[in-house]
Amino acid sequence: MSDNGFEPQITAFMCIYCGYMAADTAGALRIPYPANVKLVKLPCTGKTDPRYILQAFEEGADGVYVVACPVGNCHHVRGNERGYARVQRTKKLLDAIGLGGERLEMFFMSGGQGQAFADAAKEMTERIRSLGPSPIKERVNELTG
Amino acid sequence: MIIGEQKPLEEIKELIGDARKVLVAGCGTCVAVCSAGGEREAQILASALRLAFQVDGNSREVTEATVQRQCEWEYIDPLAEQVAESDVVVSLACGIGVQTLVERFPEAWIVPGLNTTFLGMPQEQGIWVERCQACGQCILGVTAGICPIARCSKQLLNGPCGGSHDGKCEVNPDIECAWHLIYERLRKLGKLELMLRFQPAKDWSVSRDGGPRRIVREDLRVLPET
Amino acid sequence: MSEANGYKSGSRLEKLLRAGHFVVTGELGPPQSADGEVICQKARLLKGKCDAVNITDNQTAIVRLSSIGSGIICLQEGVEPIVQMTCRDRNRLAMQSDLLAAYALGVRNLLCLTGDHQSFGNHPTAKNVHDLDSLQLIHMMAKMRDEKVFQCGDPIKGAEPRFFIGAAANPFADPFDWRPYRLLKKVEAGADFIQTQLIYNVEKFAEYMRRVRELGLHERVYILAGVGPLKTPGMARYMRDKVPGMEVPDALVERMEAAGRDIPKEDKEARNAAWREEGIKITVELIEQLRQIEGVAGIHIMSIEWEEGVGLIAERAGLLPRPTVGELEDR
């Protein structure tokens, strides 16, 4: 599966409604998706917090994405829109940090869209693979040998 | 309340310079409410700084602590140990908090992490607007409770000027013409005669122009025993 | 001397207005350099074409040779200046001191303005002053002249500056209903004459003047109606759409467009000439209409960076020759 031998580590934050259900649907339908994605549940993507995202990078994630209900269909009405705004702000912060905002993304899908979930995981894995490992992890590796 | 806005990360990094141990100090009052320098923002900044320094290949120890109020001695005393252990403290409080830290911890190097922008209020979630300039002599009683010193681009006392258009200021269509607001409010309340009054030149000596200001209340002071 | 004959300042402008002449004032923008010759040249173009000339004070917040300095150069050229002073750049100390000097050097007419905001000019990061607003400036200068006191109340122990004090009025700014009352405030503060913003919408100005007359202001202050030639259809559209407090009727924009319609785009010179001709024609018509309005005591021609325009317009409007001071003394 790997082109350059680099298997990115990715953290995905997802709401317990559409996001997590989509993951579940993908599993039930046996749609394959990359196994390198760590899933973290949020009560709603309105709970998206730059602190969580930055922490994921601090702990070695090469990429992070957030999976939310479709716009207009959030279980908390507009939580996903708030989450999106925070993702946009955090992208800018990642640019300022030097990690690059493109290592962070947000996807919207309904609970039944197992294929969309698998596609998002693939898209992020491919994007991060082409970007290469997070410089943070490289530093950590350098330090720990 | 006091409204602030965080400085760009690049500028904060420059202020930190070569310091190895960095303490980000948040403030839990005004700047927390305007999401510029509270506990959350202190944590985000500390995390961002750790990441940024790692990306630069020059890791630092960045910790954070937030106190309820940085503008009073007793609230910042608990920071003493952490401040003493740090090479630099990035204060996310307003300029008052920064200086309170400086006065309490004269040995420490304290730098500001945000720009104190104005005295104002949240107009809606995510939008803050200026309302007061602390000019030292409130005139809201004759201007229908709308401050032309803070809200008129030219601080006119006898407005509106010729740049008032459709209720907006010529400087920027996002700025409401304060004198238009005053006029409309006085008109609706039947008090337009207040606006006909000539407002004489303002006494700016009680404002910042008179030098740094100070208030002494003898009834509240605790004087040393004689 | 001027007190003896009842004049406030004894300026040519004041004398003409008092004598009941329909006055004409022009405008001169100082250069963005130390080149005084530019002012001499512009002054020569205006000499004899109008009774006094406004000298702008860092207009549109762009640094220029000072209005007082330019005014002195005009005096040397035999042109009477109306020195403009804005509240943007000076506090009350600087204003009084500069105006004492201006008076000592022979300036007699003063126009008190708030000033364009510095964000429009070439020093947008400057600190503005606005220690006083335009009304307070008028009031200060009236008290210096009539009560011989500085702004602080201290007596002036010597010659007091006796200016003919002017103020601006924008009849088209909002709120429209308040504008006559703002004029009233300026008159009560001590304004002797008023120059208005550019007028293109005569109907609305006439309504403003009706309200001004209701307040009796036309009998307490000399009101000079502001006009200025449109130079291109683009300028007309820009003023209609983009300049706050400016009203240009569609009909005038259409006239400007029509003026150059039959001339091929390539013939820039001919098109420009046609547009300018139409602009002058419109201005002359506006002056004829404005003269009919009771309470209009004169015309202020603002011909921005086209000083020749003032003479052309005054000529065509039948406002030349201007009366000389000698004739005036004979009256």
XYZ file of C-alpha atoms in Angstrom:
702
model
C 0.000 0.000 0.000
C 2.832 2.383 0.747
C 4.591 4.132 -2.127
C 7.526 5.517 -0.233
C 7.565 3.162 2.703
C 6.039 5.813 4.933
C 2.914 4.742 6.793
C 1.404 7.897 8.258
C -0.221 7.956 11.646
C -3.496 9.771 11.537
C -5.904 10.805 14.235
C -9.543 11.247 13.324
C -11.967 13.063 15.568
C -15.553 12.159 14.908
C -18.903 12.861 16.389
C -20.730 9.930 17.912
C -23.586 10.437 15.494
C -22.787 10.545 11.797
C -19.001 10.297 12.026
C -18.772 7.262 14.206
C -21.786 5.606 12.579
C -20.157 6.027 9.169
C -17.100 4.246 10.493
C -19.340 1.525 11.815
C -21.172 1.248 8.498
C -17.857 0.931 6.666
C -16.980 -1.941 9.000
C -20.353 -3.657 8.646
C -20.195 -3.411 4.867
C -16.576 -4.627 4.989
C -15.382 -1.600 3.000
C -11.614 -1.556 3.450
C -9.955 1.609 4.718
C -6.401 2.268 5.954
C -5.751 0.820 9.359
C -3.463 3.633 10.455
C -6.284 5.894 11.623
C -6.854 6.318 15.356
C -10.448 7.213 16.059
C -11.366 9.622 18.847
C -15.040 10.138 19.636
C -16.515 13.569 20.313
C -20.062 14.123 21.541
C -20.380 16.505 18.584
C -17.819 18.144 16.306
C -18.954 21.336 18.006
C -16.607 20.084 20.703
C -13.645 20.366 18.312
C -10.915 22.188 20.176
C -7.567 23.395 18.839
C -6.072 21.964 22.035
C -7.056 18.396 21.059
C -5.773 18.831 17.553
C -2.438 20.279 18.666
C -2.115 17.560 21.292
C -2.535 14.909 18.617
C 0.352 16.467 16.701
C 2.422 16.751 19.861
C 1.885 13.041 20.436
C 3.144 12.136 17.003
C 0.234 12.316 14.572
C 1.268 13.038 10.973
C -2.209 14.216 10.115
C -5.537 14.917 11.761
C -9.039 15.088 10.434
C -12.485 15.683 11.798
C -15.606 13.840 10.630
C -18.936 15.550 11.122
C -22.573 15.231 10.148
C -23.535 16.883 6.851
C -23.978 20.652 7.112
C -27.602 21.334 7.995
C -27.979 17.895 9.536
C -25.938 18.171 12.721
C -27.525 16.426 15.690
C -26.785 19.563 17.654
C -28.121 21.767 14.883
C -24.970 23.779 14.060
C -22.220 22.132 16.097
C -20.478 20.969 12.941
C -20.348 24.545 11.620
C -18.657 25.691 14.807
C -16.251 22.779 14.501
C -15.499 23.760 10.913
C -14.700 27.342 11.930
C -12.282 26.061 14.572
C -10.654 23.694 12.089
C -10.089 26.648 9.755
C -8.528 28.680 12.541
C -6.358 25.747 13.604
C -5.190 25.279 9.999
C -3.839 28.831 10.092
C -2.181 28.135 13.425
C -0.546 25.003 11.965
C 0.758 27.161 9.116
C 2.248 29.583 11.644
C 3.750 26.707 13.599
C 5.379 25.402 10.462
C 3.563 22.077 10.353
C 1.264 23.199 7.559
C -2.507 23.552 7.646
C -2.895 20.869 4.987
C -2.167 18.221 7.612
C -5.605 18.986 9.039
C -8.924 18.458 7.268
C -12.629 18.194 7.909
C -15.158 15.875 6.245
C -18.930 15.859 6.376
C -20.972 12.668 5.897
C -24.074 10.907 7.139
C -24.017 7.749 9.266
C -24.939 5.497 6.352
C -22.066 6.621 4.137
C -19.531 3.910 4.874
C -17.900 4.467 1.504
C -17.462 8.192 2.188
C -15.769 7.321 5.453
C -13.359 4.939 3.734
C -12.705 7.523 1.003
C -11.869 10.186 3.594
C -9.444 7.859 5.349
C -7.798 7.039 2.024
C -7.658 10.651 0.909
C -6.002 11.760 4.138
C -3.579 8.835 4.159
C -2.505 9.615 0.604
C -2.244 13.325 1.252
C -0.123 12.874 4.375
C 2.009 10.225 2.723
C 2.899 12.636 -0.022
C 3.596 15.370 2.528
C 5.904 13.045 4.446
C 6.237 12.458 8.184
C 5.439 15.237 10.613
C 8.623 17.122 11.450
C 7.663 16.669 15.091
C 7.919 12.914 14.846
C 11.195 13.186 12.987
C 12.563 15.258 15.848
C 11.210 12.822 18.404
C 12.843 9.970 16.507
C 16.124 11.851 16.297
C 16.093 12.385 20.031
C 15.134 8.827 20.930
C 17.454 7.273 18.329
C -14.330 44.763 29.783
C -10.839 44.862 28.364
C -10.599 43.349 24.900
C -7.368 41.894 23.598
C -6.116 39.980 20.604
C -3.261 37.503 20.580
C -0.079 38.527 18.810
C 1.033 36.457 15.818
C 2.995 33.351 16.815
C 6.027 34.623 14.945
C 6.140 37.801 17.034
C 5.734 35.853 20.273
C 8.618 33.592 19.233
C 10.764 36.660 18.617
C 9.912 38.019 22.043
C 10.866 34.684 23.612
C 14.206 34.782 21.844
C 16.702 32.234 23.122
C 14.958 31.536 26.423
C 14.891 27.816 27.173
C 12.173 27.672 29.772
C 8.980 29.452 28.825
C 5.943 30.024 31.005
C 2.718 31.069 29.285
C 0.617 32.894 31.865
C -3.102 33.160 31.156
C -5.601 35.430 32.845
C -9.080 34.220 33.740
C -10.923 37.541 33.613
C -11.525 39.939 30.689
C -9.199 38.329 28.167
C -10.627 34.894 28.969
C -14.121 36.145 28.187
C -12.952 37.548 24.853
C -11.117 34.284 24.092
C -7.729 35.924 23.775
C -5.776 35.000 26.891
C -7.674 32.659 29.191
C -6.818 29.135 30.261
C -7.796 27.637 26.913
C -5.783 30.148 24.920
C -2.793 29.694 27.237
C -2.910 25.958 26.631
C -3.237 26.399 22.882
C -0.355 28.869 22.790
C 1.877 26.635 24.940
C 1.150 23.683 22.686
C 1.696 25.740 19.541
C 5.008 27.058 20.872
C 6.225 23.554 21.770
C 5.361 22.362 18.278
C 6.844 25.396 16.569
C 10.125 25.144 18.449
C 10.305 21.437 17.621
C 9.703 22.162 13.954
C 12.558 24.666 14.157
C 14.731 21.892 15.657
C 15.174 23.849 18.840
C 12.927 22.317 21.500
C 12.071 24.335 24.561
C 10.296 23.624 27.770
C 6.984 25.430 27.520
C 4.520 25.228 30.393
C 1.402 27.217 31.125
C -0.521 28.434 34.124
C -3.596 30.577 34.417
C -4.668 32.706 37.344
C -8.068 34.218 37.906
C -6.762 37.778 37.563
C -3.332 38.992 36.586
C -4.004 42.584 37.639
C -3.916 42.061 41.407
C -1.027 41.064 43.618
C -2.805 38.397 45.612
C -3.971 36.566 42.516
C -0.527 36.307 40.952
C 1.394 35.314 44.063
C 0.743 31.598 43.425
C 2.758 31.968 40.198
C 5.922 32.975 42.078
C 7.643 29.600 41.923
C 6.890 28.950 38.262
C 7.949 32.462 37.331
C 11.233 32.023 39.199
C 11.940 28.792 37.312
C 11.285 30.316 33.885
C 13.621 32.211 31.595
C 10.716 34.150 30.171
C 7.050 34.605 30.986
C 4.649 35.226 28.102
C 1.694 36.984 29.682
C -1.604 36.558 27.903
C -3.218 39.171 30.128
C -3.912 42.747 29.069
C -1.130 45.301 29.442
C -2.161 45.775 33.059
C -1.571 42.110 33.838
C 1.828 42.185 32.165
C 2.872 45.137 34.297
C 1.442 43.688 37.478
C 3.644 40.644 36.915
C 6.614 42.903 36.230
C 6.081 44.859 39.428
C 5.571 41.748 41.532
C 8.413 39.756 39.992
C 11.100 42.341 39.225
C 13.750 39.682 38.577
C 11.717 37.972 35.875
C 11.638 38.756 32.139
C 7.994 39.227 31.182
C 6.769 39.768 27.618
C 3.261 40.393 26.258
C 1.546 37.679 24.245
C -1.355 39.825 23.228
C -2.204 43.314 22.106
C -4.598 45.085 24.425
C -6.985 46.589 21.943
C -9.827 48.421 23.654
C -12.497 48.711 26.305
C -15.650 47.284 24.946
C -18.200 44.550 24.823
C -19.184 41.550 22.748
C -21.731 42.744 20.207
C -22.444 39.179 19.184
C -20.617 35.875 19.525
C -17.202 36.495 17.959
C -17.538 40.262 17.503
C -16.266 42.803 20.021
C -16.756 46.541 19.784
C -15.180 49.550 21.461
C -17.327 51.535 23.851
C -15.142 53.598 26.184
C -11.873 55.522 26.039
C -11.551 56.118 29.789
C -11.371 59.864 29.076
C -11.909 60.693 32.723
C -15.023 62.832 32.367
C -18.090 60.966 31.216
C -20.365 62.827 28.829
C -22.815 60.007 28.174
C -25.439 62.009 30.036
C -25.686 64.534 27.204
C -25.040 62.185 24.291
C -27.938 59.807 24.831
C -25.678 57.178 26.337
C -23.622 56.791 23.165
C -19.978 57.806 23.475
C -18.604 59.992 20.663
C -15.128 59.914 22.192
C -14.936 56.157 21.763
C -17.203 55.770 18.772
C -16.777 58.814 16.511
C -13.672 58.437 14.332
C -12.869 62.109 14.940
C -14.020 62.257 18.556
C -16.325 65.143 17.772
C -18.288 66.698 20.601
C -20.505 68.635 18.201
C -21.213 66.165 15.449
C -22.009 64.696 13.037
C -19.433 65.842 10.502
C -20.084 65.915 6.776
C -18.864 62.355 6.384
C -21.954 60.789 7.924
C -23.741 58.776 5.270
C -26.718 56.458 5.724
C -25.826 56.124 9.386
C -22.292 55.015 8.554
C -18.947 56.701 9.063
C -16.977 57.784 5.992
C -13.893 56.125 7.435
C -15.320 52.636 7.047
C -18.826 51.385 6.265
C -18.430 48.902 9.136
C -18.351 51.832 11.548
C -21.687 53.220 12.610
C -21.746 57.017 12.776
C -21.889 57.650 16.514
C -23.503 61.041 16.011
C -26.167 59.554 13.792
C -26.940 57.095 16.581
C -27.011 59.930 19.105
C -29.277 61.989 16.863
C -31.712 59.119 16.289
C -31.875 58.219 19.949
C -32.375 61.800 21.109
C -35.036 62.292 18.444
C -36.957 59.200 19.492
C -36.760 60.188 23.146
C -37.791 63.776 22.406
C -34.542 65.261 23.675
C -33.017 66.737 20.511
C -32.526 70.065 22.281
C -29.548 68.422 24.007
C -27.851 68.183 20.651
C -28.413 71.867 19.933
C -26.291 72.729 22.924
C -22.779 73.795 22.028
C -20.365 71.421 23.710
C -17.312 73.429 24.731
C -13.737 72.247 24.293
C -13.134 69.139 26.347
C -10.914 69.089 29.397
C -8.395 66.493 28.318
C -6.309 66.961 31.455
C -8.361 64.293 33.206
C -7.709 61.975 30.290
C -4.354 60.359 29.499
C -3.188 63.740 28.242
C -2.862 64.907 31.829
C -0.233 62.256 32.484
C -0.667 58.854 34.132
C -3.749 58.910 36.317
C -4.199 57.821 39.876
C -7.083 57.658 42.296
C -6.604 57.870 46.062
C -9.471 56.981 48.395
C -8.450 57.797 51.952
C -11.515 56.035 53.328
C -10.308 52.787 51.842
C -6.609 52.996 52.501
C -4.942 50.961 55.185
C -2.244 53.254 56.466
C 0.789 51.925 58.319
C 0.471 52.129 62.105
C 2.145 55.167 63.608
C -8.966 100.186 11.990
C -11.363 97.538 10.899
C -13.232 97.935 14.154
C -13.717 101.594 13.443
C -15.601 100.965 10.215
C -17.521 98.066 11.710
C -15.736 95.311 9.851
C -14.753 92.221 11.773
C -11.625 91.575 9.753
C -11.625 94.110 6.987
C -10.880 91.423 4.438
C -11.820 91.984 0.828
C -14.207 89.021 1.087
C -15.943 90.531 4.094
C -16.191 93.959 2.506
C -17.677 92.593 -0.703
C -20.221 90.483 1.118
C -21.166 93.372 3.369
C -21.576 95.559 0.301
C -24.018 93.046 -1.093
C -21.889 91.739 -3.948
C -22.482 88.198 -5.141
C -19.008 86.917 -4.338
C -16.912 84.265 -6.033
C -14.290 82.227 -4.227
C -11.910 79.722 -5.725
C -9.718 77.006 -4.387
C -5.998 76.316 -4.531
C -4.388 73.053 -3.533
C -0.766 73.501 -2.381
C 1.843 71.138 -3.835
C 3.210 68.018 -2.194
C 6.633 69.617 -2.235
C 8.529 72.710 -1.146
C 8.003 74.302 -4.561
C 6.426 77.675 -3.869
C 6.484 78.511 -7.572
C 3.589 76.096 -8.088
C 1.485 78.247 -5.775
C 2.529 81.429 -7.586
C 1.456 79.930 -10.896
C -1.891 78.741 -9.560
C -2.467 82.088 -7.852
C -1.859 83.911 -11.147
C -4.462 81.736 -12.839
C -6.977 82.662 -10.151
C -6.108 86.335 -9.826
C -8.957 88.571 -10.899
C -11.194 85.562 -11.509
C -12.499 85.374 -7.976
C -12.560 87.500 -4.816
C -10.661 85.185 -2.504
C -9.117 81.763 -2.720
C -9.382 78.856 -0.294
C -6.026 77.313 0.535
C -6.495 73.726 1.580
C -4.864 72.361 4.727
C -3.292 68.959 3.970
C -6.398 68.129 1.983
C -7.505 64.473 1.990
C -4.916 64.033 4.746
C -2.017 64.177 2.297
C 1.013 66.185 3.392
C 1.335 69.382 1.405
C 2.948 72.769 1.736
C 1.068 74.356 4.634
C -2.088 76.363 4.077
C -0.729 79.343 5.983
C 2.577 79.304 4.094
C 0.745 78.996 0.790
C -1.593 81.779 1.868
C 1.332 84.118 2.389
C 2.635 83.335 -1.091
C -0.833 84.126 -2.455
C -0.823 87.469 -0.668
C 2.500 88.257 -2.325
C 0.850 87.465 -5.662
C -1.994 89.839 -4.843
C -4.558 87.124 -4.266
C -6.576 87.155 -1.054
C -6.404 83.806 0.700
C -8.995 82.007 2.798
C -6.724 79.860 4.915
C -8.258 76.521 5.810
C -7.431 74.920 9.115
C -8.418 71.424 10.150
C -8.737 70.036 13.659
C -6.954 66.861 12.645
C -3.350 68.002 12.802
C -3.089 70.557 15.596
C -4.121 70.933 19.195
C -5.470 74.183 20.610
C -1.977 75.519 21.327
C -0.705 74.965 17.803
C -3.904 76.309 16.248
C -3.797 79.570 18.168
C -0.102 80.067 17.668
C -0.202 79.349 13.932
C -3.209 81.600 13.483
C -1.545 84.449 15.387
C 1.310 84.131 12.903
C -1.073 83.935 9.947
C -2.772 87.125 11.060
C 0.520 88.882 11.667
C 1.532 87.958 8.119
C -1.626 89.442 6.645
C -4.113 86.580 6.410
C -7.649 87.773 7.163
C -9.996 84.932 6.166
C -10.117 81.597 7.950
C -12.140 78.481 7.199
C -12.543 76.120 10.167
C -12.843 72.449 9.298
C -12.901 69.097 11.050
C -10.555 67.620 8.453
C -10.570 64.428 6.437
C -9.667 61.376 8.446
C -5.994 60.459 8.209
C -6.911 56.965 6.987
C -7.712 58.526 3.584
C -4.309 60.082 3.134
C -0.683 59.110 2.756
C 0.046 58.842 6.492
C -2.679 56.476 7.654
C -0.642 55.398 10.687
C -0.574 58.960 12.062
C -2.140 59.911 15.386
C -4.942 62.384 14.824
C -5.496 65.254 17.206
C -9.110 66.450 17.290
C -8.417 68.292 20.505
C -11.133 70.662 19.309
C -13.839 70.025 16.773
C -14.682 72.524 14.035
C -17.341 74.235 16.132
C -14.989 74.687 19.026
C -12.372 76.081 16.645
C -14.889 78.623 15.321
C -15.834 79.521 18.875
C -12.199 79.911 19.921
C -11.383 82.224 17.009
C -14.523 84.314 17.578
C -13.584 84.766 21.226
C -10.020 85.691 20.335
C -11.354 88.363 18.002
C -14.373 89.644 19.909
C -13.330 89.179 23.527
C -9.562 89.350 23.113
C -8.980 86.163 25.042
C -7.121 82.963 24.378
C -9.001 79.684 24.521
C -7.993 79.269 28.157
C -9.546 82.628 29.007
C -6.303 84.570 29.454
C -6.434 88.039 27.897
C -4.481 88.748 24.724
C -2.256 91.655 25.732
C -1.599 93.064 22.320
C -3.087 92.785 18.880
C -5.774 90.155 18.635
C -6.230 88.098 15.467
C -9.275 89.470 13.685
C -10.325 86.867 11.188
C -13.395 86.702 8.999
C -14.432 83.272 10.226
C -15.786 80.675 7.883
C -17.184 77.212 8.274
C -18.179 74.411 5.952
C -21.611 72.896 5.562
C -22.589 69.706 3.844
C -26.299 69.903 3.077
C -26.234 66.390 1.631
C -24.742 64.512 4.542
C -26.973 62.570 6.886
C -29.103 63.066 8.837
C -30.552 65.584 6.377
C -33.053 66.932 8.910
C -30.255 67.851 11.277
C -28.081 69.739 8.811
C -29.827 73.139 9.131
C -29.490 72.855 12.912
C -25.826 72.028 12.605
C -25.504 75.209 10.558
C -27.323 77.040 13.339
C -24.783 75.706 15.834
C -21.936 76.952 13.653
C -23.506 80.391 13.354
C -24.038 80.581 17.103
C -20.441 79.489 17.642
C -19.364 82.523 15.616
C -19.198 81.678 11.908
C -19.385 84.725 9.625
C -19.562 82.877 6.329
C -20.303 79.379 5.120
C -19.013 77.455 2.129
C -20.975 74.389 1.180
C -19.974 71.010 -0.137
C -20.217 70.562 -3.914
C -23.820 70.924 -5.020
C -25.163 68.961 -7.981
C -28.646 68.302 -6.640
C -30.117 71.803 -6.663
C -33.571 70.633 -5.644
C -32.325 69.092 -2.429
C -30.140 72.112 -1.739
C -33.136 74.399 -2.255
C -35.037 72.394 0.349
C -32.075 72.713 2.709
C -32.002 76.461 2.146
C -35.747 76.699 2.780
C -35.146 75.193 6.199
C -32.104 77.413 6.737
C -34.274 80.472 6.011
C -36.918 79.188 8.404
C -34.272 79.368 11.084
C -33.383 82.876 9.885
C -29.799 81.852 9.284
C -29.518 83.446 5.824
C -29.694 86.783 7.581
C -27.042 85.945 10.116
C -24.393 84.343 7.915
C -23.189 84.621 4.318
C -23.746 81.332 2.531
C -21.580 80.565 -0.491
C -22.856 77.660 -2.559
C -20.166 75.194 -3.588
C -19.850 74.090 -7.205
C -17.207 72.310 -9.201
C -16.877 71.130 -12.786
C -17.162 67.411 -13.505
C -14.211 66.490 -15.687
C -15.145 63.020 -16.937
C -18.150 60.689 -16.801
C -16.029 58.419 -14.599
C -15.563 61.214 -12.084
C -19.314 61.866 -12.129
C -20.105 58.205 -11.482
C -17.474 57.970 -8.770
C -18.867 61.016 -6.979
C -22.393 59.685 -7.319
C -21.611 56.185 -6.091
C -18.580 56.332 -3.861
C -18.220 59.673 -2.104
C -20.188 59.835 1.144
C -22.265 62.946 1.464
C -22.205 63.697 -2.255
C -25.284 63.665 -4.475
C -24.916 63.637 -8.245
C -28.227 63.158 -10.092
C -28.270 60.483 -12.820
C -29.261 63.105 -15.374
C -25.912 64.883 -14.922
C -23.990 61.620 -15.197
C -25.865 60.891 -18.417
C -25.061 64.345 -19.796
C -21.368 63.764 -19.130
C -21.561 60.363 -20.838
C -23.425 61.771 -23.814
C -20.882 64.558 -24.279
C -18.148 62.177 -25.362
C -20.274 59.510 -26.978
C -19.782 60.479 -30.608
C -16.039 60.984 -30.323
C -13.878 57.935 -31.033
C -12.083 56.562 -27.978
C -8.729 56.975 -29.698
C -9.109 60.731 -29.844
C -8.478 61.218 -26.168
C -7.806 64.926 -26.441
C -11.046 65.680 -28.191
C -13.005 63.546 -25.761
C -11.451 65.200 -22.746
C -12.166 68.610 -24.237
C -15.793 67.670 -24.871
C -16.204 66.375 -21.341
C -14.644 69.466 -19.814
C -16.831 71.687 -21.968
C -19.915 69.831 -20.744
C -18.634 70.020 -17.159
C -18.285 73.775 -17.435
C -21.681 74.114 -19.065
C -23.289 72.162 -16.244
C -21.499 74.266 -13.630
C -22.620 77.508 -15.258
C -26.210 76.244 -15.293
C -25.928 75.216 -11.646
C -24.644 78.683 -10.718
C -27.583 80.292 -12.519
C -30.010 78.113 -10.571
C -28.234 78.601 -7.249
C -28.211 82.385 -7.628
C -31.998 82.309 -7.659
C -32.155 80.726 -4.224
C -32.795 83.260 -1.489
C -29.933 83.367 0.982
C -27.154 82.351 -1.396
C -24.598 85.150 -1.082
C -21.989 83.829 -3.439
C -20.404 80.908 -5.185
C -17.447 78.817 -4.156
C -15.883 77.200 -7.224
C -13.855 74.111 -6.437
C -11.969 73.247 -9.572
C -9.681 70.559 -8.313
C -6.292 70.542 -10.071
C -7.821 72.623 -12.851
C -7.362 76.183 -11.677
C -8.076 77.587 -15.177
C -11.585 76.197 -14.734
C -12.478 78.882 -12.192
C -11.909 81.709 -14.658
C -13.702 79.909 -17.473
C -16.732 79.253 -15.302
C -16.826 82.731 -13.785
C -16.595 84.240 -17.261
C -19.362 82.112 -18.723
C -21.563 82.659 -15.676
C -21.274 86.389 -16.183
C -19.421 86.866 -12.909
C -16.491 88.761 -14.435
C -14.930 91.197 -14.033
C -14.718 91.020 -10.263
C -15.134 94.299 -8.424
C -11.918 95.956 -7.259
C -11.349 97.181 -3.729
C -11.161 100.711 -5.070
C -14.690 100.509 -6.458
C -15.720 99.091 -3.140
C -14.343 102.012 -1.177
C -16.295 104.337 -3.464
C -19.621 102.745 -2.710
